[in-house]
């Protein structure tokens, strides 16, 4: 599935949401690229006996932030794998009901997870969790993760709305 | 009425830490309580999460008890960290365990929020294990890539003029065999599990088994859980986690460490104990690490100098006990 | 029945129902893990664990190679490496009968050496090789079957994202896993080429010979593989000889493919945008399933399920080898319904505790490596078996004129070849183990 075709048919507030979530996924990608750069530089300087201090912990923080930023995009583009084996023969309307049900799970999960991770963020700061070498407060990595989880919830609402439309008017939308 | 408690930790079910320390400890408490308490041990992070989370898991009541390394959560236990500095713990595990216990209420308690600490302990301390290089003086480590054990362990390596490399423990053998690191600061105890006898040639420690700093561990219970326990069960815990027990824990870790070095020497490795003079040369070079630490914890409002002084005094007073 | 076993069965049943009604696999695992944990120990335990679980799972250092190898594969897709590989392979094999198909297999192997994913390999090589196979009048079945099978080399030859995930779940050394996969992967290449040779002998019209090249063309085509070869040697070779561990190696791989693509192939911002978004989908999907697997593991551990299941297997009186083969058969059957990554993620937390208790007269670390390679083969078979065979789907979507039934038919001989290879690897663990042993000494 190509990313650009997904955007078609999503205009107005939905189109805006899509662009926002896509931008957030690209932000995650850029963070991964930054980790790639840190690791690559550390390989080169390490060959001369001076690996970048803290490359290990920067990788852990960077990949966590980057990978979480991918989740809203996965929800929006239906990238989370399903086994279609038992249901592919069913009608479009019934399939939409199943998508609706899955979107509810995604919504509940992302809201609960965002709430708990936010509490976790406060713990990180109040107990002074930090990385070993660079002593970066780990709470800073939690903040974009909470944003990602809120965006998963937003994406789940979009999926919910779309599948609801499909249930009401099964012919109008081709659901991916 | 039986109470079942879950004890969570990060090592495997067959690790000496579980079979030789945690299981006997749990058993002694179960027996002392007359069977009223049952401690289920969950090894290998099987109740989920990563090792740095053990502290928050016990504090939040996700599990009832944990055994963990204080250094997995840098920043959380700045006071106890004094015992990890070079030449605070020297060569007597019992003495260091007793000193931590004696200092707990007055000096260390504030940083153990939300938990009831059962006991603190250390292992035998960081020794130098080298792939190919014989080390007799600090200059022998200049420019060598060394795997760091703890946050302050990284400072030790820097002070010795070597390059610190961070990596998970399971990656150490590979790192050794491929020259990613030239050596590691790590106790003998780890040798059998990682088959380090195959990857290293030299095992080096100071005079009379003196080590270059150590790692501290805690066994702690969720505070609410502790407060909910009837007095007789609390007593069973306290009676089996006191001075006698931390001395015994010291002996256990000494034995685990001895088993480790035996594996290395049996495999033909060279075990070097430095002379007093050579050890003192390391002490001179590493003293600034202690100063650096005192300065750093000052910014958190902690009187590091007093902690170091008291720790040294108590370790000395308990040595040989 | 034992309480724990009952609990495990209820959890498994709920999981199957949820997956059956099209709930994404990750969410099915999350729901079962969450509900199960809450049922056993109350909501407080679960909610408090969630405070840090997301971060701790996503920040695991070993997992950082996943987005990097995935990204490397997607950039390689846009960097034209696939054309180079196919041209070179064709220069060598093209003029034999069935040679264009053999070239496609060799090129798939080459692409698999820089790409950790089966689907990406099938897609990329399909785009390059299908038009050529059509030009030389290869039968639709052989052409599409070859590419659907060739795609498997993406995960059979290291780097392999599925292997990384296996290593994370069973706590194996990733380097050992990559080393163990190399020779079995090369055997797969040889067997696939053999399958094509037999295929065109039985049915000569399905794979005619290609053209003979001039010496100059032959040379230029052959030298075209130098960049791919160089990247493989630096990245995977660097891991084998221990210059670095997999995470920096993967980073260097991304950098090299990007530099080559940008400088020589005009890979631009638009391509990077595409590669990053595709990486987002693949990585996000894998990470979310790993989070689900962790929640499921927590529930199962709290219920004592793994120990109970392992105990039951060990006490069943069946020999370890019979149990192993039963597990592999279960994986092949499951593979008909699911894709390889989800299967490893879903099933290994159940299977590994059982296998680790079995005594094969081998070192436990060796069993871990060996079983991983066997499991890798059977789960990737799921990619070419009906009804859900992702590689076949992908190739069908590229070759619209070939009915999917033809593709399944064309891939069947390769499936048989894989069964032969599986039997070899079960009978001779040394094929998988000797390289990791050599590297660690
Ligand atoms: Na590969
Ligand atoms: Na299949």
CSV table of N, CA and C in Angstrom, one decimal, chain C residues 101-169:
chain,number,residue,atom,x,y,z
C,101,UNK,N,15.4,-17.8,-14.6
C,101,UNK,CA,14.8,-18.1,-13.3
C,101,UNK,C,15.9,-18.3,-12.2
C,102,UNK,N,17.0,-19.1,-12.6
C,102,UNK,CA,18.1,-19.3,-11.7
C,102,UNK,C,18.7,-17.9,-11.3
C,103,UNK,N,18.8,-17.1,-12.3
C,103,UNK,CA,19.4,-15.7,-12.1
C,103,UNK,C,18.5,-15.0,-11.1
C,104,UNK,N,17.2,-15.1,-11.2
C,104,UNK,CA,16.4,-14.4,-10.3
C,104,UNK,C,16.6,-14.9,-8.9
C,105,UNK,N,16.8,-16.3,-8.7
C,105,UNK,CA,17.1,-16.8,-7.4
C,105,UNK,C,18.4,-16.3,-6.8
C,106,UNK,N,19.4,-16.3,-7.7
C,106,UNK,CA,20.7,-15.8,-7.2
C,106,UNK,C,20.6,-14.3,-6.8
C,107,UNK,N,19.9,-13.5,-7.6
C,107,UNK,CA,19.7,-12.1,-7.3
C,107,UNK,C,18.9,-11.9,-6.0
C,108,UNK,N,17.9,-12.8,-5.8
C,108,UNK,CA,17.2,-12.7,-4.5
C,108,UNK,C,18.1,-13.0,-3.4
C,109,UNK,N,19.0,-13.9,-3.5
C,109,UNK,CA,19.9,-14.2,-2.5
C,109,UNK,C,20.8,-13.0,-2.2
C,110,UNK,N,21.3,-12.4,-3.3
C,110,UNK,CA,22.1,-11.2,-3.1
C,110,UNK,C,21.3,-10.1,-2.4
C,111,UNK,N,20.1,-9.9,-2.8
C,111,UNK,CA,19.3,-8.8,-2.2
C,111,UNK,C,19.0,-9.2,-0.7
C,112,UNK,N,18.8,-10.5,-0.5
C,112,UNK,CA,18.6,-10.9,0.9
C,112,UNK,C,19.8,-10.6,1.8
C,113,UNK,N,20.9,-10.5,1.2
C,113,UNK,CA,22.1,-10.2,1.9
C,113,UNK,C,22.2,-8.8,2.5
C,114,UNK,N,21.4,-7.9,1.9
C,114,UNK,CA,21.3,-6.5,2.4
C,114,UNK,C,19.9,-6.2,3.0
C,115,UNK,N,19.0,-7.1,2.8
C,115,UNK,CA,17.6,-6.8,3.2
C,115,UNK,C,17.1,-7.9,4.2
C,116,UNK,N,16.5,-7.5,5.3
C,116,UNK,CA,16.1,-8.5,6.3
C,116,UNK,C,14.7,-9.0,6.1
C,117,UNK,N,14.0,-8.6,5.0
C,117,UNK,CA,12.6,-9.0,5.0
C,117,UNK,C,12.3,-9.7,3.7
C,118,UNK,N,11.4,-10.7,3.8
C,118,UNK,CA,11.0,-11.6,2.7
C,118,UNK,C,10.1,-10.8,1.7
C,119,UNK,N,9.1,-10.1,2.2
C,119,UNK,CA,8.2,-9.4,1.4
C,119,UNK,C,8.9,-8.3,0.5
C,120,UNK,N,9.9,-7.6,1.2
C,120,UNK,CA,10.6,-6.6,0.5
C,120,UNK,C,11.4,-7.2,-0.6
C,121,UNK,N,12.0,-8.4,-0.3
C,121,UNK,CA,12.9,-9.0,-1.3
C,121,UNK,C,12.0,-9.5,-2.5
C,122,UNK,N,10.8,-10.1,-2.2
C,122,UNK,CA,9.9,-10.6,-3.2
C,122,UNK,C,9.5,-9.4,-4.1
C,123,UNK,N,9.0,-8.3,-3.5
C,123,UNK,CA,8.5,-7.2,-4.2
C,123,UNK,C,9.6,-6.6,-5.1
C,124,UNK,N,10.7,-6.3,-4.5
C,124,UNK,CA,11.8,-5.7,-5.3
C,124,UNK,C,12.3,-6.5,-6.4
C,125,UNK,N,12.6,-7.8,-6.1
C,125,UNK,CA,13.1,-8.6,-7.2
C,125,UNK,C,12.0,-8.9,-8.2
C,126,UNK,N,10.8,-9.0,-7.7
C,126,UNK,CA,9.7,-9.2,-8.6
C,126,UNK,C,9.5,-8.1,-9.7
C,127,UNK,N,9.7,-6.9,-9.2
C,127,UNK,CA,9.6,-5.8,-10.2
C,127,UNK,C,10.7,-5.9,-11.2
C,128,UNK,N,11.8,-6.3,-10.9
C,128,UNK,CA,13.0,-6.3,-11.8
C,128,UNK,C,12.9,-7.6,-12.7
C,129,UNK,N,12.6,-8.7,-12.1
C,129,UNK,CA,12.8,-10.0,-12.8
C,129,UNK,C,11.6,-10.5,-13.6
C,130,UNK,N,10.4,-10.1,-13.1
C,130,UNK,CA,9.2,-10.6,-13.8
C,130,UNK,C,9.1,-10.2,-15.2
C,131,UNK,N,9.4,-8.9,-15.6
C,131,UNK,CA,9.3,-8.5,-17.0
C,131,UNK,C,10.3,-9.3,-17.8
C,132,UNK,N,11.5,-9.6,-17.3
C,132,UNK,CA,12.5,-10.3,-18.0
C,132,UNK,C,12.1,-11.8,-18.2
C,133,UNK,N,11.5,-12.4,-17.2
C,133,UNK,CA,11.1,-13.7,-17.3
C,133,UNK,C,10.0,-13.8,-18.4
C,134,UNK,N,9.1,-12.8,-18.4
C,134,UNK,CA,8.1,-12.8,-19.4
C,134,UNK,C,8.6,-12.6,-20.8
C,135,UNK,N,9.6,-11.8,-20.9
C,135,UNK,CA,10.3,-11.5,-22.2
C,135,UNK,C,10.9,-12.8,-22.8
C,136,UNK,N,11.4,-13.6,-21.9
C,136,UNK,CA,12.0,-14.9,-22.4
C,136,UNK,C,10.9,-16.0,-22.4
C,137,UNK,N,9.7,-15.7,-22.3
C,137,UNK,CA,8.6,-16.6,-22.4
C,137,UNK,C,8.6,-17.8,-21.4
C,138,UNK,N,9.0,-17.4,-20.2
C,138,UNK,CA,8.8,-18.4,-19.1
C,138,UNK,C,7.4,-18.6,-18.8
C,139,UNK,N,7.0,-19.8,-18.4
C,139,UNK,CA,5.6,-20.0,-18.0
C,139,UNK,C,5.3,-19.2,-16.8
C,140,UNK,N,4.0,-18.8,-16.7
C,140,UNK,CA,3.6,-17.9,-15.6
C,140,UNK,C,3.9,-18.6,-14.3
C,141,UNK,N,3.6,-20.0,-14.2
C,141,UNK,CA,3.8,-20.7,-13.0
C,141,UNK,C,5.2,-20.7,-12.5
C,142,UNK,N,6.2,-21.0,-13.4
C,142,UNK,CA,7.6,-21.0,-13.0
C,142,UNK,C,8.1,-19.6,-12.7
C,143,UNK,N,7.7,-18.6,-13.5
C,143,UNK,CA,8.2,-17.2,-13.2
C,143,UNK,C,7.7,-16.7,-11.9
C,144,UNK,N,6.4,-16.8,-11.6
C,144,UNK,CA,5.9,-16.3,-10.3
C,144,UNK,C,6.3,-17.2,-9.1
C,145,UNK,N,6.3,-18.5,-9.4
C,145,UNK,CA,6.7,-19.4,-8.3
C,145,UNK,C,8.2,-19.2,-7.9
C,146,UNK,N,9.0,-19.0,-8.9
C,146,UNK,CA,10.4,-18.7,-8.6
C,146,UNK,C,10.6,-17.5,-7.7
C,147,UNK,N,9.9,-16.4,-8.0
C,147,UNK,CA,10.0,-15.2,-7.3
C,147,UNK,C,9.4,-15.2,-5.9
C,148,UNK,N,8.3,-15.9,-5.8
C,148,UNK,CA,7.7,-16.1,-4.5
C,148,UNK,C,8.6,-16.9,-3.6
C,149,UNK,N,9.3,-17.9,-4.1
C,149,UNK,CA,10.2,-18.7,-3.3
C,149,UNK,C,11.5,-17.9,-3.1
C,150,UNK,N,12.0,-17.2,-4.1
C,150,UNK,CA,13.2,-16.4,-4.0
C,150,UNK,C,13.1,-15.4,-2.9
C,151,UNK,N,11.9,-14.8,-2.7
C,151,UNK,CA,11.7,-13.8,-1.7
C,151,UNK,C,12.0,-14.4,-0.3
C,152,UNK,N,11.8,-15.7,-0.1
C,152,UNK,CA,12.1,-16.3,1.1
C,152,UNK,C,13.6,-16.1,1.5
C,153,UNK,N,14.5,-15.9,0.5
C,153,UNK,CA,15.9,-15.8,0.8
C,153,UNK,C,16.1,-14.5,1.6
C,154,UNK,N,15.2,-13.5,1.5
C,154,UNK,CA,15.3,-12.3,2.2
C,154,UNK,C,15.5,-12.5,3.7
C,155,UNK,N,14.7,-13.6,4.2
C,155,UNK,CA,14.9,-13.8,5.7
C,155,UNK,C,15.8,-15.0,6.0
C,156,UNK,N,16.0,-15.9,4.9
C,156,UNK,CA,16.9,-17.0,5.2
C,156,UNK,C,18.3,-16.7,5.2
C,157,UNK,N,18.7,-15.6,4.5
C,157,UNK,CA,20.1,-15.2,4.4
C,157,UNK,C,20.2,-14.0,5.3
C,158,UNK,N,21.1,-14.0,6.3
C,158,UNK,CA,21.2,-12.8,7.2
C,158,UNK,C,21.6,-11.5,6.4
C,159,UNK,N,21.2,-10.4,6.8
C,159,UNK,CA,20.4,-10.1,8.0
C,159,UNK,C,19.0,-10.5,7.9
C,160,UNK,N,18.4,-10.8,9.0
C,160,UNK,CA,17.0,-11.3,9.0
C,160,UNK,C,16.3,-10.8,10.2
C,161,UNK,N,15.2,-10.0,9.9
C,161,UNK,CA,14.5,-9.4,11.0
C,161,UNK,C,13.8,-10.4,11.8
C,162,UNK,N,13.3,-11.5,11.2
C,162,UNK,CA,12.6,-12.6,11.9
C,162,UNK,C,13.6,-13.2,12.9
C,163,UNK,N,14.8,-13.4,12.5
C,163,UNK,CA,15.8,-14.0,13.4
C,163,UNK,C,16.1,-13.1,14.6
C,164,UNK,N,16.2,-11.8,14.3
C,164,UNK,CA,16.4,-10.9,15.4
C,164,UNK,C,15.3,-11.0,16.4
C,165,UNK,N,14.1,-11.1,15.9
C,165,UNK,CA,12.9,-11.2,16.9
C,165,UNK,C,13.0,-12.5,17.6
C,166,UNK,N,13.3,-13.6,17.0
C,166,UNK,CA,13.5,-14.9,17.7
C,166,UNK,C,14.5,-14.7,18.8
C,167,UNK,N,15.7,-14.1,18.4
C,167,UNK,CA,16.8,-14.0,19.4
C,167,UNK,C,16.3,-13.2,20.6
C,168,UNK,N,15.5,-12.2,20.3
C,168,UNK,CA,15.1,-11.3,21.4
C,168,UNK,C,14.2,-12.1,22.4
C,169,UNK,N,13.3,-12.9,21.8
C,169,UNK,CA,12.3,-13.6,22.6
C,169,UNK,C,13.0,-14.7,23.4
